[in-house]
Short mmCIF file of C-alpha atoms and ligand atoms in Angstrom, two decimals:
data_model
loop_
_atom_site.label_atom_id
_atom_site.label_comp_id
_atom_site.label_asym_id
_atom_site.label_seq_id
_atom_site.Cartn_x
_atom_site.Cartn_y
_atom_site.Cartn_z
CA MET A 25 -31.17 -33.48 80.59
CA PRO A 26 -32.01 -34.73 77.09
CA ASN A 27 -29.33 -36.82 75.33
CA SER A 28 -30.13 -35.36 71.96
CA PRO A 29 -31.57 -31.94 72.71
CA ARG A 30 -34.31 -30.69 70.44
CA ILE A 31 -33.28 -27.29 69.14
CA GLY A 32 -35.48 -24.80 67.30
CA VAL A 33 -33.76 -22.04 65.29
CA VAL A 34 -36.19 -19.16 64.84
CA GLY A 35 -34.99 -16.73 62.15
CA ALA A 36 -33.28 -19.60 60.35
CA THR A 37 -33.23 -17.81 56.97
CA GLY A 38 -31.43 -14.72 58.32
CA ALA A 39 -27.76 -13.77 58.61
CA VAL A 40 -27.48 -15.01 62.21
CA GLY A 41 -29.82 -17.98 61.71
CA THR A 42 -27.72 -19.26 58.80
CA VAL A 43 -24.56 -19.25 60.93
CA THR A 44 -26.48 -20.76 63.87
CA LEU A 45 -27.42 -23.75 61.69
CA GLU A 46 -23.82 -24.10 60.46
CA LEU A 47 -22.46 -24.10 64.01
CA LEU A 48 -25.10 -26.53 65.32
CA ALA A 49 -24.25 -28.97 62.52
CA GLU A 50 -20.50 -28.57 63.23
CA ARG A 51 -21.12 -29.31 66.91
CA GLY A 52 -23.01 -32.51 66.14
CA TYR A 53 -26.58 -31.53 66.95
CA ASP A 54 -29.00 -33.59 64.90
CA ASP A 55 -32.48 -32.79 66.21
CA VAL A 56 -32.81 -29.29 64.80
CA ARG A 57 -35.80 -27.49 63.30
CA ALA A 58 -35.83 -24.28 61.30
CA PHE A 59 -38.46 -21.57 61.76
CA ALA A 60 -39.04 -18.18 60.15
CA SER A 61 -41.97 -15.98 59.15
CA GLU A 62 -44.72 -16.95 56.76
CA ARG A 63 -42.63 -15.26 54.02
CA SER A 64 -40.17 -18.12 53.89
CA ALA A 65 -42.22 -20.96 55.36
CA GLY A 66 -41.94 -24.00 53.07
CA SER A 67 -38.54 -23.00 51.67
CA SER A 68 -35.46 -24.93 52.74
CA VAL A 69 -32.19 -24.08 54.47
CA PRO A 70 -28.97 -26.11 54.52
CA PHE A 71 -28.11 -28.00 57.71
CA GLY A 72 -25.03 -30.23 57.61
CA GLY A 73 -25.45 -32.30 54.48
CA ILE A 74 -29.25 -32.01 54.38
CA ALA A 75 -31.96 -29.43 53.78
CA LEU A 76 -34.39 -28.45 56.52
CA VAL A 77 -37.85 -27.31 55.52
CA VAL A 78 -38.59 -23.94 57.12
CA GLU A 79 -41.66 -23.93 59.35
CA GLU A 80 -43.69 -20.84 60.14
CA ALA A 81 -43.05 -19.63 63.70
CA THR A 82 -46.70 -19.43 64.72
CA PRO A 83 -47.68 -19.16 68.38
CA GLU A 84 -49.14 -22.68 68.16
CA ALA A 85 -45.94 -24.18 66.73
CA LEU A 86 -43.84 -22.52 69.43
CA GLU A 87 -46.17 -23.62 72.20
CA ALA A 88 -46.28 -27.26 71.06
CA GLY A 89 -43.77 -28.32 73.71
CA ASP A 90 -41.62 -30.44 71.41
CA VAL A 91 -38.45 -28.31 71.53
CA ASP A 92 -36.00 -28.04 74.46
CA VAL A 93 -34.25 -24.80 73.49
CA PHE A 94 -35.22 -22.14 70.96
CA LEU A 95 -32.49 -19.91 69.56
CA PHE A 96 -34.24 -16.74 68.40
CA SER A 97 -32.75 -14.26 65.89
CA VAL A 98 -35.78 -12.48 64.47
CA GLY A 99 -35.56 -8.84 65.58
CA THR A 100 -37.01 -7.04 68.56
CA SER A 101 -40.70 -6.74 67.68
CA ALA A 102 -40.98 -10.34 66.46
CA SER A 103 -39.18 -11.55 69.61
CA LEU A 104 -41.53 -9.59 71.84
CA ALA A 105 -44.48 -11.22 70.10
CA LEU A 106 -43.16 -14.78 69.81
CA VAL A 107 -40.79 -15.55 72.69
CA PRO A 108 -43.58 -15.73 75.33
CA HIS A 109 -45.24 -18.50 73.29
CA ALA A 110 -42.06 -20.56 73.23
CA VAL A 111 -41.68 -20.16 77.00
CA GLN A 112 -45.36 -21.05 77.44
CA GLY A 113 -44.62 -24.34 75.67
CA GLY A 114 -41.95 -25.15 78.27
CA ALA A 115 -38.83 -24.45 76.20
CA ALA A 116 -35.88 -22.33 77.27
CA VAL A 117 -35.24 -19.42 74.91
CA VAL A 118 -31.98 -17.70 74.06
CA ASP A 119 -32.99 -14.45 72.40
CA LYS A 120 -30.56 -12.45 70.27
CA SER A 121 -32.64 -9.30 69.87
CA SER A 122 -32.56 -6.33 72.23
CA ALA A 123 -36.13 -7.07 73.43
CA PHE A 124 -35.19 -8.50 76.83
CA ARG A 125 -31.53 -7.58 77.35
CA LEU A 126 -32.08 -4.86 79.91
CA THR A 127 -35.19 -6.33 81.54
CA ASN A 128 -34.72 -6.85 85.27
CA GLY A 129 -34.66 -10.54 86.14
CA ILE A 130 -33.69 -11.69 82.63
CA PRO A 131 -30.05 -12.75 82.52
CA LEU A 132 -27.86 -11.14 79.85
CA VAL A 133 -25.03 -13.57 79.35
CA VAL A 134 -21.56 -13.93 77.88
CA PRO A 135 -20.56 -17.39 79.13
CA GLU A 136 -16.88 -16.49 79.72
CA VAL A 137 -17.88 -13.40 81.68
CA ASN A 138 -21.02 -14.20 83.69
CA GLY A 139 -22.05 -17.71 82.61
CA GLU A 140 -23.36 -18.53 86.08
CA ARG A 141 -26.16 -15.99 85.55
CA ALA A 142 -27.65 -18.12 82.74
CA LEU A 143 -28.93 -20.64 85.26
CA GLU A 144 -31.00 -17.96 87.00
CA HIS A 145 -33.35 -17.73 84.02
CA ASP A 146 -37.09 -17.99 84.14
CA GLY A 147 -37.47 -19.18 80.55
CA VAL A 148 -35.48 -16.51 78.70
CA VAL A 149 -31.78 -15.70 78.53
CA ALA A 150 -30.81 -12.65 76.48
CA ASN A 151 -27.80 -12.65 74.17
CA PRO A 152 -25.96 -9.30 74.16
CA ASN A 153 -25.23 -6.95 71.27
CA CYS A 154 -22.54 -8.04 68.80
CA CYS A 155 -20.07 -5.36 70.03
CA THR A 156 -20.82 -5.90 73.73
CA ILE A 157 -19.84 -9.58 73.63
CA PRO A 158 -16.22 -9.15 72.41
CA LEU A 159 -15.79 -6.02 74.52
CA THR A 160 -16.75 -7.78 77.75
CA CYS A 161 -14.62 -10.85 76.92
CA VAL A 162 -11.63 -8.48 76.87
CA LEU A 163 -12.60 -6.08 79.69
CA LYS A 164 -13.58 -8.68 82.30
CA PRO A 165 -10.10 -10.19 82.89
CA LEU A 166 -8.50 -6.74 82.83
CA HIS A 167 -11.05 -5.48 85.36
CA GLU A 168 -10.30 -8.42 87.64
CA ALA A 169 -6.60 -7.50 87.51
CA ALA A 170 -6.70 -3.73 87.88
CA GLY A 171 -10.27 -2.45 88.43
CA LEU A 172 -11.97 -0.60 85.58
CA ARG A 173 -12.63 3.09 86.13
CA ARG A 174 -13.74 4.34 82.70
CA VAL A 175 -14.08 3.05 79.14
CA ARG A 176 -14.25 4.86 75.80
CA ILE A 177 -14.96 3.00 72.59
CA ALA A 178 -15.09 3.70 68.87
CA THR A 179 -16.60 0.93 66.76
CA TYR A 180 -16.16 -0.03 63.11
CA GLN A 181 -19.08 -2.39 62.50
CA SER A 182 -19.63 -4.55 59.46
CA VAL A 183 -22.69 -4.55 57.26
CA SER A 184 -23.71 -8.10 58.22
CA GLY A 185 -24.63 -6.64 61.61
CA ALA A 186 -27.64 -5.11 59.85
CA GLY A 187 -28.83 -8.47 58.48
CA ALA A 188 -29.00 -10.45 55.26
CA SER A 189 -30.66 -7.71 53.20
CA ALA A 190 -27.91 -5.20 54.08
CA MET A 191 -25.29 -7.78 53.02
CA GLU A 192 -27.10 -8.16 49.70
CA ARG A 193 -27.11 -4.38 49.20
CA LEU A 194 -23.35 -4.16 49.86
CA ARG A 195 -22.73 -6.97 47.33
CA ASN A 196 -24.61 -5.00 44.69
CA GLU A 197 -23.10 -1.60 45.51
CA GLU A 198 -20.37 0.03 43.44
CA PRO A 199 -17.23 0.24 45.63
CA ALA A 200 -16.95 3.93 44.70
CA SER A 201 -20.20 4.63 46.58
CA HIS A 202 -19.04 2.91 49.80
CA ASP A 203 -19.30 5.15 52.83
CA LEU A 204 -19.57 5.06 56.62
CA ARG A 205 -23.14 4.59 57.82
CA MET A 206 -24.89 5.28 61.09
CA ASP A 207 -28.06 3.29 60.56
CA TRP A 208 -29.33 2.93 64.12
CA ASP A 209 -32.12 4.76 65.96
CA PHE A 210 -31.01 8.28 66.94
CA ASP A 211 -32.52 10.05 69.98
CA GLY A 212 -31.01 13.44 69.15
CA VAL A 213 -27.88 12.76 71.22
CA GLU A 214 -26.77 9.20 70.61
CA PHE A 215 -27.62 6.10 68.60
CA ASP A 216 -29.34 3.24 70.39
CA GLU A 217 -26.34 1.09 69.44
CA GLU A 218 -24.18 3.35 71.63
CA SER A 219 -26.51 3.21 74.63
CA LYS A 220 -26.84 -0.58 74.22
CA LEU A 221 -23.07 -0.94 74.37
CA ARG A 222 -22.97 1.11 77.56
CA GLU A 223 -25.96 -0.36 79.40
CA GLU A 224 -25.35 -3.98 78.41
CA THR A 225 -21.68 -3.79 79.42
CA ARG A 226 -22.67 -2.37 82.81
CA LYS A 227 -25.24 -5.14 83.34
CA ILE A 228 -22.97 -8.02 82.29
CA MET A 229 -19.95 -6.78 84.25
CA GLU A 230 -22.19 -5.87 87.21
CA LEU A 231 -20.73 -2.38 87.28
CA PRO A 232 -23.89 -0.25 87.08
CA GLU A 233 -22.07 3.07 87.44
CA LEU A 234 -19.14 2.38 85.10
CA PRO A 235 -18.58 5.47 82.93
CA ILE A 236 -18.68 4.32 79.29
CA SER A 237 -18.82 6.46 76.20
CA ALA A 238 -19.17 4.95 72.72
CA THR A 239 -19.26 6.18 69.15
CA CYS A 240 -20.56 3.57 66.70
CA VAL A 241 -20.22 3.59 62.92
CA ARG A 242 -20.86 1.01 60.24
CA VAL A 243 -18.13 0.48 57.65
CA PRO A 244 -18.33 -1.17 54.21
CA VAL A 245 -16.95 -4.52 55.43
CA MET A 246 -19.05 -7.67 55.01
CA VAL A 247 -18.32 -9.56 58.28
CA GLY A 248 -16.42 -8.68 61.47
CA HIS A 249 -16.81 -5.80 63.89
CA ALA A 250 -13.77 -3.87 65.19
CA GLU A 251 -13.56 -1.66 68.27
CA ALA A 252 -10.89 0.79 69.43
CA VAL A 253 -10.97 0.86 73.23
CA TRP A 254 -9.43 3.27 75.73
CA ALA A 255 -9.74 1.84 79.25
CA GLU A 256 -8.75 3.52 82.50
CA PHE A 257 -8.00 1.45 85.62
CA GLU A 258 -7.62 1.93 89.37
CA ARG A 259 -3.90 1.23 89.03
CA PRO A 260 -1.41 1.34 86.16
CA LEU A 261 -1.69 -1.83 84.04
CA PRO A 262 1.48 -2.22 81.96
CA PRO A 263 0.81 -3.43 78.40
CA GLU A 264 3.01 -6.50 78.98
CA GLU A 265 0.89 -7.55 81.98
CA ALA A 266 -2.36 -6.86 80.09
CA THR A 267 -1.10 -8.92 77.16
CA GLU A 268 -0.26 -11.86 79.46
CA ILE A 269 -3.69 -11.68 81.09
CA LEU A 270 -5.49 -11.54 77.75
CA ALA A 271 -3.40 -14.35 76.26
CA ALA A 272 -4.60 -16.57 79.12
CA SER A 273 -8.26 -15.52 78.84
CA PRO A 274 -10.94 -17.79 77.37
CA SER A 275 -12.18 -17.01 73.84
CA VAL A 276 -9.58 -14.25 73.43
CA ARG A 277 -6.56 -14.43 71.13
CA VAL A 278 -3.80 -11.84 71.17
CA GLU A 279 -2.97 -10.76 67.62
CA GLN A 280 -0.62 -7.87 66.87
CA PHE A 281 -2.92 -6.19 64.33
CA PRO A 282 -6.50 -7.47 64.62
CA SER A 283 -8.88 -6.86 61.71
CA PRO A 284 -12.38 -7.96 60.70
CA GLY A 285 -10.85 -10.01 57.89
CA LYS A 286 -8.72 -11.96 60.38
CA ALA A 287 -11.64 -12.39 62.79
CA ALA A 288 -14.29 -13.47 60.26
CA GLY A 289 -14.97 -17.20 60.39
CA ILE A 290 -13.15 -17.87 63.67
CA ASP A 291 -14.55 -18.24 67.18
CA ASP A 292 -12.01 -16.24 69.20
CA VAL A 293 -12.12 -12.51 69.76
CA LEU A 294 -8.87 -10.92 68.52
CA VAL A 295 -7.21 -8.23 70.61
CA GLY A 296 -4.04 -6.30 69.85
CA ARG A 297 -2.41 -2.85 69.64
CA ILE A 298 -2.16 -3.21 73.44
CA ARG A 299 -0.31 -0.12 74.55
CA SER A 300 -0.22 2.54 77.25
CA ASP A 301 -2.59 5.42 76.73
CA THR A 302 -0.19 8.35 76.67
CA THR A 303 -2.93 10.70 77.92
CA ASP A 304 -3.52 8.75 81.15
CA PRO A 305 -1.01 7.04 83.51
CA ASN A 306 -3.60 4.34 84.37
CA GLY A 307 -4.85 4.02 80.79
CA LEU A 308 -4.56 1.31 78.18
CA SER A 309 -5.41 1.45 74.46
CA LEU A 310 -6.53 -1.71 72.67
CA PHE A 311 -7.98 -2.77 69.34
CA ILE A 312 -10.51 -5.62 69.15
CA ALA A 313 -11.98 -7.52 66.20
CA GLY A 314 -14.59 -10.28 66.34
CA ASP A 315 -16.94 -12.15 64.03
CA ASN A 316 -20.30 -10.52 64.75
CA LEU A 317 -22.23 -13.47 63.34
CA ARG A 318 -20.30 -16.09 65.38
CA LYS A 319 -19.14 -14.98 68.87
CA GLY A 320 -21.13 -11.75 68.42
CA ALA A 321 -24.37 -13.68 67.95
CA ALA A 322 -24.82 -17.35 66.97
CA LEU A 323 -21.89 -18.92 68.82
CA ASN A 324 -22.50 -17.03 72.06
CA ALA A 325 -26.17 -18.07 71.97
CA ILE A 326 -25.28 -21.73 71.40
CA GLN A 327 -22.79 -21.57 74.29
CA ILE A 328 -25.57 -20.19 76.50
CA ALA A 329 -27.87 -23.00 75.35
CA GLU A 330 -25.15 -25.51 76.25
CA LEU A 331 -24.96 -24.04 79.75
CA LEU A 332 -28.72 -24.47 80.03
CA LEU A 333 -28.51 -28.02 78.73
CA ASP A 334 -25.55 -28.68 81.04
CA ARG A 335 -23.43 -29.88 78.20
CA VAL A 336 -20.27 -28.57 76.65
CA SER A 337 -20.40 -30.57 73.44
CA VAL A 338 -22.43 -33.31 71.88
N1 NAP Z 410 -26.41 -9.68 62.35
C1 NAP Z 410 -25.71 -9.61 63.49
O1 NAP Z 410 -24.47 -9.47 63.51
C2 NAP Z 410 -26.42 -9.73 64.81
C3 NAP Z 410 -25.64 -9.84 65.95
C4 NAP Z 410 -26.27 -9.92 67.19
C5 NAP Z 410 -27.63 -9.90 67.24
N2 NAP Z 410 -28.37 -9.79 66.11
C6 NAP Z 410 -29.82 -9.79 66.25
O2 NAP Z 410 -30.35 -10.98 65.68
C7 NAP Z 410 -31.62 -10.70 65.09
C8 NAP Z 410 -31.61 -11.16 63.64
O3 NAP Z 410 -30.57 -10.52 62.95
P1 NAP Z 410 -30.13 -10.95 61.49
O4 NAP Z 410 -28.95 -10.10 61.21
O5 NAP Z 410 -30.02 -12.41 61.35
O6 NAP Z 410 -31.40 -10.42 60.62
P2 NAP Z 410 -31.90 -10.89 59.19
O7 NAP Z 410 -30.79 -11.37 58.35
O8 NAP Z 410 -32.74 -9.77 58.68
O9 NAP Z 410 -32.86 -12.13 59.50
C9 NAP Z 410 -34.10 -12.01 60.18
C10 NAP Z 410 -34.71 -13.38 60.36
O10 NAP Z 410 -35.87 -13.23 61.17
C11 NAP Z 410 -36.98 -13.83 60.52
N3 NAP Z 410 -38.19 -13.10 60.91
C12 NAP Z 410 -38.44 -11.79 60.80
N4 NAP Z 410 -39.68 -11.50 61.29
C13 NAP Z 410 -40.19 -12.67 61.73
C14 NAP Z 410 -41.44 -13.04 62.31
N5 NAP Z 410 -42.41 -12.17 62.57
N6 NAP Z 410 -41.62 -14.36 62.61
C15 NAP Z 410 -40.66 -15.28 62.38
N7 NAP Z 410 -39.48 -14.99 61.81
C16 NAP Z 410 -39.25 -13.69 61.48
C17 NAP Z 410 -36.67 -13.70 59.05
O11 NAP Z 410 -37.42 -14.67 58.35
P3 NAP Z 410 -38.03 -14.48 56.87
O12 NAP Z 410 -37.05 -15.13 55.92
O13 NAP Z 410 -39.30 -15.24 56.92
O14 NAP Z 410 -38.21 -13.02 56.63
C18 NAP Z 410 -35.16 -14.03 59.07
O15 NAP Z 410 -35.00 -15.42 59.17
C19 NAP Z 410 -31.86 -9.21 65.31
O16 NAP Z 410 -32.58 -9.04 66.50
C20 NAP Z 410 -30.48 -8.65 65.49
O17 NAP Z 410 -30.47 -7.48 66.26
C21 NAP Z 410 -27.80 -9.72 64.90
#
């Protein structure tokens, strides 16, 4: 176990990469390198009080064997092309794209939910979707208490979930032209974001048959994803009991009225509006908000890396 782990951030110029560097600096990591495509190679990115020169993530650079853990946030096709080279060089990879999330044998990990799975990796651990992570942090303790039977979700996802260029577009847009967006791949029935939420939740919770239905939309909010959740259990779960369980759960904070604005910039997932679902005696309605760039992406990936490095903090 290295004392000062060597970390490579691939996608360091992006929305998630920027927050990854901020969090690594906050947590005291000092042996950190920044990688991106040839487009931004040679530019610099802030890290703590210094600037890191961005290196091009070539296969040769990734295979060099001088990094312990790579944190990838480059998108699915770039991950498919580059991650194998990093593994070839002997590093462990935490990948934030959807490239490997549903691949058999590759762990898909939310440390508070199934952290033990991270250690079963064969080079790659996948980091789940930015809505799946907060959802499973909330559902897992409730499932342990009352047994989940069915979940329905409506999401309100921020623009930063679509990357740095989408954030730039929102900054330059007239507020009068703001609208809901559905900017994911559509198969004629559902968006891939909706099937990711279903399949990833099933894999992480190890409930392969769990009925889950999701409707995802993007809203003109810069940072922070919100989710309305209707969950049905094997037995009635009174809101007071659910609130007590959630208040004692790791990385979850009970907040009467969660919102993206309250969640942005903090590590915990906010959950509130915890009430009985009047349409179902065993049902509960909840509202969740989380920072998609932190717990939804960068923070969760760093926590996975810390499990791999067998260290909680530096
Ligand atoms: N945003 C979120 O809330 C969120 C949450 C969970 C997961 N994710 C996932 O994280 C990944 C990145 O998302 P993002 O929002 O940070 O996107 P982004 O802002 O568009 O950033 C993309 C980053 O990837 C780099 N990149 C692109 N192609 C590359 C290549 N071929 N080789 C090396 N670097 C390359 C870019 O570098 P250049 O500057 O060189 O172009 C940039 O640093 C995606 O897979 C996304 O699904 C995002």
